[in-house]
Amino acid sequence: MNETNPAAPAAEPAVLHESVIGWFGEHARDLPWRRPEAGAWGVMVSEFMLQQTPVSRVLPVYEQWLERWPRPADLAAEAPGEAVRAWGRLGYPRRALRLHGAALAITERHGGDVPADHAQLLALPGIGEYTAAAVASFAYGQRHAVLDTNVRRVFARAVTGVQYPPTATTAAERRLARALLPEDETTAARWAAASMELGALVCTAKNETCVRCPIAAQCAWRLAGKPAHQGPARRGQTYAGTDRQVRGRLLAVLRDATGSVPQSALDAVWHEPVQRARALDGLVADGLVEPLGDGFYRLPQS
């Protein structure tokens, strides 16, 4: 399993499973989407919201969302613009449109119940391989390799012996994840959640705390002396002054409005006209803003 650093001994999967799942039982956070009452819809909503967004920012929006739309059909009955409005400042608001589209498809194709079948999940709009596997695993206790950034980092360090995984998920990572997956469905689902939590709380990107890690003794990267990352420089995402910031300000005006908004109100949020126009055009192209003519705009209604 250890192709990158053959000098480091490969950890035994059974040892990893027992140690990480045991740690998870003691240290897992009490998150609302992990509770039985969340159901598959609650799990799906959380997975959409948690993409590139920390738990602390997701929690209040998640709770408001589920209170307003406790089932997919409740969201499907609303205009997509209401999903964008309720998304607030979570960022990457196209996720709100995709979640609305998934709710429509669930209502139309599956009687309003989130499907348990992995292939049916994958066929929903806005659902990729990761989200389908996560919902099938976390909501329905199925055996799937769930590879988010946290899991990939844990596997890269503990098994492959490198500090960071590749920028994009590779075929080798998928093979490794499948090789590490417990055979028993219940254990596999627990392993998926536990390895993700380990990456989120202990084996973090910048400040790993190996003294708290249940598999430090088996970690190939630690045993190799924690060699520095050899790949391309890892750059943090910037926000200030970017089109993303301008888009966020334009959307904030539209979210706060009860109806349509004149161009003049949008012009007031950003000083640079070319960038402002580019950001607005991008929002229209993404389906997040609907132009009405005569210089008025609103959140999408259909």
Coordinates of N, CA and C in Angstrom, one line a residue, residues 80-273:
P80 N -36.3 28.4 -6.5 CA -34.9 28.2 -6.2 C -34.2 29.4 -5.5
G81 N -34.8 30.6 -5.8 CA -34.2 31.8 -5.2 C -34.3 31.7 -3.7
E82 N -35.4 31.1 -3.2 CA -35.5 31.0 -1.7 C -34.4 30.1 -1.1
A83 N -33.9 29.1 -1.8 CA -32.8 28.3 -1.4 C -31.5 29.2 -1.3
V84 N -31.3 30.0 -2.4 CA -30.2 30.9 -2.4 C -30.3 31.9 -1.3
R85 N -31.5 32.4 -1.0 CA -31.7 33.4 0.1 C -31.3 32.8 1.4
A86 N -31.8 31.6 1.7 CA -31.6 30.9 2.9 C -30.1 30.4 3.1
W87 N -29.4 30.3 2.0 CA -28.0 29.9 2.1 C -27.2 30.9 2.8
G88 N -27.6 32.2 2.7 CA -27.0 33.2 3.5 C -25.5 33.4 3.0
R89 N -24.6 33.5 3.9 CA -23.2 33.8 3.6 C -22.3 32.5 3.7
L90 N -22.9 31.4 3.5 CA -22.1 30.2 3.5 C -21.0 30.1 2.4
G91 N -21.3 30.8 1.3 CA -20.3 30.8 0.2 C -20.6 29.7 -0.8
Y92 N -20.1 29.9 -2.0 CA -20.4 28.9 -3.1 C -21.9 28.7 -3.2
P93 N -22.6 29.7 -3.5 CA -24.1 29.6 -3.4 C -24.7 28.7 -4.5
R94 N -23.9 28.3 -5.5 CA -24.4 27.4 -6.5 C -24.8 26.0 -5.8
R95 N -24.2 25.8 -4.7 CA -24.6 24.6 -3.9 C -26.0 24.6 -3.5
A96 N -26.6 25.8 -3.2 CA -28.0 25.9 -2.9 C -28.9 25.6 -4.0
L97 N -28.5 26.0 -5.2 CA -29.3 25.7 -6.4 C -29.2 24.2 -6.7
R98 N -28.1 23.6 -6.5 CA -27.9 22.1 -6.7 C -28.7 21.3 -5.7
L99 N -28.7 21.8 -4.5 CA -29.5 21.1 -3.4 C -31.0 21.2 -3.7
H100 N -31.4 22.4 -4.2 CA -32.8 22.6 -4.6 C -33.2 21.6 -5.8
G101 N -32.2 21.5 -6.8 CA -32.5 20.6 -7.9 C -32.5 19.2 -7.4
A102 N -31.7 18.8 -6.5 CA -31.7 17.4 -5.9 C -33.1 17.2 -5.2
A103 N -33.6 18.2 -4.5 CA -34.8 18.0 -3.8 C -36.0 17.8 -4.8
L104 N -36.0 18.5 -5.9 CA -37.0 18.4 -6.9 C -36.9 17.0 -7.5
A105 N -35.7 16.5 -7.8 CA -35.6 15.1 -8.4 C -36.0 14.1 -7.4
I106 N -35.7 14.2 -6.1 CA -36.1 13.3 -5.1 C -37.6 13.2 -5.0
T107 N -38.2 14.4 -5.0 CA -39.7 14.5 -4.9 C -40.4 13.8 -6.1
E108 N -39.8 14.1 -7.3 CA -40.4 13.6 -8.5 C -40.1 12.1 -8.8
R109 N -38.9 11.7 -8.5 CA -38.5 10.3 -8.8 C -38.7 9.3 -7.7
H110 N -38.6 9.8 -6.5 CA -38.5 8.8 -5.3 C -39.5 9.1 -4.3
G111 N -40.6 9.8 -4.6 CA -41.7 10.0 -3.7 C -41.3 10.8 -2.5
G112 N -40.3 11.6 -2.6 CA -39.9 12.5 -1.5 C -38.9 11.9 -0.5
D113 N -38.5 10.7 -0.7 CA -37.5 10.1 0.2 C -36.2 10.0 -0.5
V114 N -35.1 10.4 0.2 CA -33.8 10.3 -0.3 C -33.5 8.8 -0.6
P115 N -33.1 8.5 -1.8 CA -32.9 7.0 -2.1 C -31.7 6.5 -1.4
A116 N -31.7 5.2 -1.1 CA -30.6 4.5 -0.4 C -29.6 3.9 -1.4
D117 N -30.1 3.7 -2.6 CA -29.2 3.1 -3.6 C -28.2 4.1 -4.1
H118 N -26.9 3.6 -4.1 CA -25.8 4.5 -4.5 C -26.0 5.0 -5.9
A119 N -26.4 4.2 -6.8 CA -26.5 4.6 -8.2 C -27.6 5.6 -8.4
Q120 N -28.7 5.4 -7.6 CA -29.8 6.4 -7.7 C -29.4 7.8 -7.0
L121 N -28.6 7.7 -6.0 CA -28.1 8.9 -5.4 C -27.2 9.6 -6.4
L122 N -26.3 8.9 -7.1 CA -25.4 9.5 -8.0 C -26.1 10.1 -9.2
A123 N -27.3 9.6 -9.5 CA -28.0 10.1 -10.7 C -28.8 11.4 -10.3
L124 N -28.8 11.8 -9.1 CA -29.5 13.0 -8.7 C -28.6 14.2 -9.2
P125 N -29.3 15.3 -9.6 CA -28.5 16.5 -10.0 C -27.7 17.1 -8.8
G126 N -26.5 17.5 -9.1 CA -25.7 18.1 -8.1 C -25.0 17.1 -7.2
I127 N -25.2 15.8 -7.4 CA -24.5 14.8 -6.5 C -23.4 14.1 -7.3
G128 N -22.2 14.2 -6.7 CA -21.0 13.6 -7.3 C -20.7 12.3 -6.5
E129 N -19.6 11.7 -6.8 CA -19.2 10.4 -6.2 C -19.0 10.6 -4.7
Y130 N -18.4 11.6 -4.3 CA -18.2 11.8 -2.8 C -19.5 11.9 -2.1
T131 N -20.4 12.8 -2.5 CA -21.7 13.0 -1.8 C -22.6 11.7 -1.8
A132 N -22.6 11.0 -3.0 CA -23.4 9.8 -3.0 C -22.8 8.8 -2.0
A133 N -21.5 8.6 -2.0 CA -20.9 7.7 -1.0 C -21.2 8.1 0.4
A134 N -21.1 9.4 0.7 CA -21.3 9.9 2.0 C -22.7 9.7 2.5
V135 N -23.7 10.0 1.7 CA -25.1 9.8 2.1 C -25.4 8.3 2.3
A136 N -24.9 7.5 1.3 CA -25.2 6.1 1.4 C -24.5 5.5 2.7
S137 N -23.4 6.0 3.0 CA -22.6 5.5 4.2 C -23.2 6.1 5.5
F138 N -23.3 7.4 5.6 CA -23.6 8.0 6.9 C -25.1 7.9 7.2
A139 N -26.0 7.9 6.1 CA -27.4 7.8 6.4 C -27.9 6.4 6.4
Y140 N -27.3 5.5 5.6 CA -27.9 4.2 5.4 C -26.9 3.1 5.9
G141 N -25.8 3.5 6.4 CA -24.8 2.5 7.0 C -24.3 1.5 6.0
Q142 N -24.1 2.0 4.7 CA -23.6 1.1 3.7 C -22.0 1.2 3.6
R143 N -21.5 0.2 2.8 CA -20.0 0.1 2.7 C -19.6 0.8 1.5
H144 N -19.0 2.0 1.7 CA -18.5 2.8 0.5 C -17.2 3.6 1.0
A145 N -16.3 3.7 0.1 CA -15.1 4.6 0.4 C -15.5 6.0 0.3
V146 N -15.4 6.8 1.4 CA -15.8 8.2 1.4 C -14.6 9.0 1.5
L147 N -14.2 9.6 0.4 CA -12.9 10.3 0.3 C -13.1 11.8 0.3
D148 N -13.1 12.5 1.5 CA -13.1 13.9 1.5 C -11.6 14.4 1.7
T149 N -11.4 15.7 1.8 CA -10.1 16.2 2.0 C -9.4 15.7 3.3
N150 N -10.2 15.6 4.4 CA -9.7 15.1 5.7 C -9.3 13.6 5.6
V151 N -10.1 12.8 5.0 CA -9.8 11.4 4.9 C -8.6 11.2 4.0
R152 N -8.5 11.9 2.9 CA -7.4 11.8 2.0 C -6.1 12.2 2.7
R153 N -6.1 13.2 3.6 CA -4.9 13.6 4.3 C -4.5 12.5 5.3
V154 N -5.5 11.9 6.0 CA -5.1 10.9 7.0 C -4.5 9.7 6.3
F155 N -5.1 9.3 5.2 CA -4.5 8.2 4.4 C -3.1 8.5 3.9
A156 N -3.0 9.7 3.4 CA -1.7 10.1 2.8 C -0.6 10.0 3.9
R157 N -0.9 10.4 5.1 CA 0.2 10.4 6.1 C 0.3 9.0 6.7
A158 N -0.8 8.5 7.2 CA -0.7 7.2 7.9 C -0.2 6.0 7.1
V159 N -0.6 6.0 5.8 CA -0.3 4.8 5.0 C 0.7 5.1 3.9
T160 N 0.5 6.2 3.2 CA 1.4 6.5 2.1 C 2.7 7.2 2.5
G161 N 2.7 7.8 3.7 CA 3.9 8.4 4.2 C 4.3 9.8 3.7
V162 N 3.3 10.5 3.2 CA 3.6 11.9 2.7 C 2.7 12.8 3.5
Q163 N 3.1 14.1 3.5 CA 2.4 15.1 4.3 C 1.0 15.5 3.8
Y164 N 0.9 15.6 2.4 CA -0.4 16.0 1.9 C -0.7 15.1 0.7
P165 N -2.0 14.9 0.5 CA -2.4 14.1 -0.7 C -2.3 15.0 -2.0
P166 N -2.5 14.4 -3.2 CA -2.5 15.2 -4.4 C -3.6 16.3 -4.4
T167 N -3.5 17.3 -5.2 CA -4.5 18.3 -5.3 C -5.9 17.7 -5.6
A168 N -5.9 16.8 -6.6 CA -7.2 16.2 -7.0 C -7.1 14.7 -6.7
T169 N -8.2 14.1 -6.3 CA -8.2 12.7 -6.0 C -7.8 11.8 -7.1
T170 N -6.9 10.9 -6.9 CA -6.3 10.1 -7.9 C -6.9 8.7 -7.8
A171 N -6.6 7.9 -8.9 CA -7.0 6.5 -8.9 C -6.3 5.7 -7.8
A172 N -5.1 6.1 -7.6 CA -4.3 5.3 -6.5 C -4.9 5.6 -5.2
E173 N -5.4 6.8 -4.9 CA -6.1 7.0 -3.6 C -7.4 6.2 -3.5
R174 N -8.1 6.1 -4.6 CA -9.4 5.4 -4.6 C -9.1 3.9 -4.3
R175 N -8.0 3.4 -4.9 CA -7.6 2.0 -4.7 C -7.3 1.8 -3.2
L176 N -6.5 2.7 -2.7 CA -6.1 2.6 -1.3 C -7.3 2.6 -0.4
A177 N -8.2 3.6 -0.6 CA -9.4 3.7 0.2 C -10.2 2.4 0.2
R178 N -10.4 1.8 -1.0 CA -11.1 0.5 -1.1 C -10.4 -0.6 -0.4
A179 N -9.0 -0.6 -0.4 CA -8.2 -1.6 0.2 C -8.3 -1.5 1.8
L180 N -8.5 -0.3 2.3 CA -8.6 -0.1 3.7 C -10.0 -0.2 4.2
L181 N -11.0 -0.4 3.4 CA -12.4 -0.4 3.8 C -12.7 -1.7 4.5
P182 N -13.3 -1.7 5.7 CA -13.7 -2.9 6.4 C -14.7 -3.7 5.6
E183 N -14.7 -5.0 5.7 CA -15.7 -5.8 5.0 C -17.1 -5.7 5.5
D184 N -17.2 -5.6 6.8 CA -18.5 -5.4 7.4 C -19.1 -4.1 7.2
E185 N -20.4 -4.0 6.7 CA -21.0 -2.7 6.4 C -21.1 -1.8 7.5
T186 N -21.5 -2.2 8.7 CA -21.6 -1.3 9.8 C -20.2 -0.8 10.2
T187 N -19.2 -1.6 10.3 CA -17.9 -1.2 10.6 C -17.3 -0.2 9.5
A188 N -17.6 -0.5 8.3 CA -17.2 0.3 7.2 C -17.7 1.7 7.3
A189 N -19.0 1.8 7.6 CA -19.7 3.1 7.8 C -19.1 3.9 8.9
R190 N -18.8 3.2 10.0 CA -18.2 3.8 11.2 C -16.8 4.3 10.9
W191 N -16.1 3.5 10.1 CA -14.7 3.8 9.7 C -14.7 5.1 8.9
A192 N -15.6 5.2 8.0 CA -15.7 6.4 7.1 C -15.9 7.6 7.9
A193 N -16.8 7.6 8.9 CA -17.0 8.8 9.8 C -15.8 9.0 10.7
A194 N -15.3 8.0 11.2 CA -14.2 8.1 12.2 C -12.9 8.7 11.5
S195 N -12.5 8.2 10.3 CA -11.3 8.7 9.7 C -11.5 10.1 9.2
M196 N -12.7 10.5 8.9 CA -13.0 11.9 8.5 C -12.9 12.8 9.8
E197 N -13.4 12.3 10.9 CA -13.3 13.1 12.1 C -11.8 13.3 12.6
L198 N -11.1 12.2 12.4 CA -9.7 12.3 12.8 C -8.9 13.3 12.0
G199 N -9.2 13.4 10.7 CA -8.6 14.4 9.9 C -9.1 15.8 10.2
A200 N -10.3 16.0 10.7 CA -10.9 17.3 11.0 C -10.3 17.8 12.3
L201 N -10.1 16.9 13.3 CA -9.8 17.3 14.7 C -8.3 17.1 15.0
V202 N -7.7 16.1 14.5 CA -6.3 15.8 15.0 C -5.3 15.9 13.9
C203 N -5.5 15.2 12.8 CA -4.5 15.2 11.7 C -4.9 16.3 10.7
T204 N -4.8 17.5 11.2 CA -5.3 18.7 10.4 C -4.2 19.1 9.4
A205 N -4.6 20.0 8.5 CA -3.6 20.4 7.4 C -2.4 21.1 8.0
K206 N -2.6 22.0 9.0 CA -1.5 22.8 9.4 C -0.9 22.5 10.7
N207 N -1.7 22.0 11.6 CA -1.3 21.8 13.0 C -1.7 20.4 13.5
E208 N -1.1 19.4 12.9 CA -1.4 18.1 13.4 C -0.9 17.9 14.8
T209 N -1.7 17.2 15.6 CA -1.4 16.9 17.0 C -1.2 15.4 17.2
C210 N 0.0 15.0 16.9 CA 0.3 13.5 16.9 C 0.2 12.9 18.3
V211 N 0.4 13.7 19.3 CA 0.3 13.2 20.7 C -1.1 12.8 21.0
R212 N -2.1 13.3 20.2 CA -3.5 12.9 20.5 C -4.0 11.9 19.5
C213 N -3.1 11.5 18.5 CA -3.6 10.6 17.4 C -3.6 9.1 17.9
P214 N -4.6 8.4 17.6 CA -4.7 7.0 18.0 C -3.9 6.1 17.2
I215 N -3.4 6.6 16.0 CA -2.6 5.7 15.2 C -1.2 6.3 14.9
A216 N -0.7 7.2 15.8 CA 0.6 7.8 15.7 C 1.7 6.7 15.6
A217 N 1.5 5.6 16.4 CA 2.5 4.6 16.4 C 2.6 3.8 15.0
Q218 N 1.6 3.9 14.2 CA 1.6 3.2 12.9 C 1.7 4.2 11.8
C219 N 1.8 5.5 12.0 CA 1.7 6.5 11.0 C 3.0 6.5 10.2
A220 N 2.9 6.2 8.9 CA 4.1 6.1 8.0 C 4.8 7.4 7.9
W221 N 4.1 8.5 7.9 CA 4.7 9.8 7.8 C 5.5 10.2 9.0
R222 N 4.9 10.0 10.2 CA 5.6 10.3 11.4 C 6.8 9.4 11.6
L223 N 6.7 8.1 11.3 CA 7.8 7.2 11.4 C 9.0 7.5 10.5
A224 N 8.6 8.1 9.4 CA 9.7 8.5 8.4 C 10.3 9.9 8.8
G225 N 9.9 10.5 9.9 CA 10.5 11.7 10.3 C 9.7 12.9 9.8
K226 N 8.5 12.7 9.4 CA 7.7 13.8 8.8 C 8.3 14.6 7.7
P227 N 8.7 13.9 6.6 CA 9.3 14.6 5.5 C 8.4 15.7 5.0
A228 N 9.0 16.8 4.6 CA 8.3 18.0 4.1 C 7.6 17.6 2.8
H229 N 6.6 18.3 2.5 CA 5.8 18.2 1.2 C 6.7 18.5 0.0
Q230 N 6.7 17.6 -0.9 CA 7.6 17.7 -2.1 C 6.8 18.1 -3.4
G231 N 5.5 18.2 -3.3 CA 4.8 18.6 -4.5 C 4.7 20.1 -4.7
P232 N 3.7 20.5 -5.6 CA 3.5 21.9 -5.8 C 3.2 22.7 -4.5
A233 N 3.6 24.0 -4.5 CA 3.3 24.8 -3.3 C 1.7 24.8 -3.1
R234 N 1.4 24.7 -1.8 CA -0.1 24.7 -1.5 C -0.5 26.1 -1.1
R235 N -1.3 26.7 -2.0 CA -1.6 28.1 -1.7 C -3.0 28.2 -1.1
G236 N -3.2 29.1 -0.1 CA -4.5 29.3 0.4 C -5.3 30.1 -0.5
Q237 N -6.6 30.0 -0.4 CA -7.5 30.7 -1.2 C -7.7 32.1 -0.7
T238 N -7.6 33.1 -1.7 CA -7.8 34.5 -1.3 C -9.2 34.9 -1.6
Y239 N -9.7 35.9 -0.9 CA -11.1 36.3 -1.1 C -11.2 37.8 -1.3
A240 N -10.5 38.6 -0.6 CA -10.6 40.1 -0.7 C -10.2 40.6 -2.1
G241 N -11.1 41.3 -2.7 CA -10.8 41.9 -4.0 C -11.1 41.0 -5.1
T242 N -11.5 39.8 -4.9 CA -11.8 38.8 -6.0 C -13.2 38.9 -6.5
D243 N -13.5 38.3 -7.6 CA -14.8 38.3 -8.2 C -15.8 37.6 -7.2
R244 N -15.2 36.6 -6.4 CA -16.1 35.9 -5.4 C -16.6 36.9 -4.4
Q245 N -15.8 37.9 -4.0 CA -16.2 38.9 -3.0 C -17.3 39.8 -3.6
V246 N -17.1 40.2 -4.9 CA -18.1 41.0 -5.5 C -19.4 40.3 -5.7
R247 N -19.3 39.0 -6.1 CA -20.5 38.2 -6.3 C -21.3 38.1 -4.9
G248 N -20.5 37.9 -3.8 CA -21.1 37.8 -2.5 C -21.9 39.1 -2.1
R249 N -21.3 40.2 -2.5 CA -21.9 41.5 -2.1 C -23.2 41.7 -3.0
L250 N -23.1 41.4 -4.2 CA -24.3 41.5 -5.1 C -25.4 40.6 -4.6
L251 N -25.1 39.4 -4.3 CA -26.1 38.5 -3.8 C -26.7 38.9 -2.5
A252 N -25.9 39.5 -1.6 CA -26.4 40.0 -0.3 C -27.5 41.0 -0.5
V253 N -27.3 41.9 -1.5 CA -28.4 42.9 -1.8 C -29.6 42.2 -2.2
L254 N -29.5 41.2 -3.1 CA -30.7 40.5 -3.6 C -31.3 39.7 -2.5
R255 N -30.6 39.1 -1.7 CA -31.1 38.2 -0.6 C -31.9 39.1 0.4
D256 N -31.5 40.3 0.6 CA -32.1 41.2 1.6 C -33.4 41.9 1.0
A257 N -33.5 41.8 -0.3 CA -34.7 42.5 -0.9 C -35.9 41.6 -0.9
T258 N -37.1 42.1 -0.8 CA -38.3 41.3 -0.9 C -38.8 41.1 -2.3
G259 N -38.3 42.0 -3.2 CA -38.7 41.8 -4.6 C -37.5 42.0 -5.5
S260 N -37.7 42.7 -6.6 CA -36.6 42.9 -7.6 C -35.8 44.1 -7.1
V261 N -34.6 44.2 -7.7 CA -33.6 45.2 -7.3 C -33.1 46.0 -8.5
P262 N -33.1 47.3 -8.4 CA -32.6 48.1 -9.6 C -31.1 48.0 -9.7
Q263 N -30.6 48.2 -11.0 CA -29.2 48.2 -11.2 C -28.4 49.1 -10.3
S264 N -29.0 50.3 -10.1 CA -28.3 51.3 -9.2 C -28.0 50.7 -7.9
A265 N -28.9 49.9 -7.3 CA -28.6 49.3 -6.0 C -27.4 48.4 -6.0
L266 N -27.3 47.7 -7.1 CA -26.2 46.7 -7.3 C -24.9 47.5 -7.6
D267 N -25.0 48.6 -8.3 CA -23.8 49.4 -8.7 C -23.2 49.9 -7.4
A268 N -24.0 50.1 -6.4 CA -23.4 50.8 -5.2 C -22.5 49.9 -4.3
V269 N -22.5 48.6 -4.6 CA -21.8 47.7 -3.7 C -20.3 47.5 -4.1
W270 N -20.0 47.9 -5.3 CA -18.6 47.8 -5.7 C -18.1 48.9 -6.6
H271 N -16.9 49.4 -6.4 CA -16.5 50.6 -7.0 C -16.0 50.4 -8.5
E272 N -15.6 49.2 -8.8 CA -14.9 49.0 -10.1 C -16.0 48.4 -11.1
P273 N -16.4 49.2 -12.1 CA -17.5 48.8 -12.9 C -17.3 47.6 -13.7

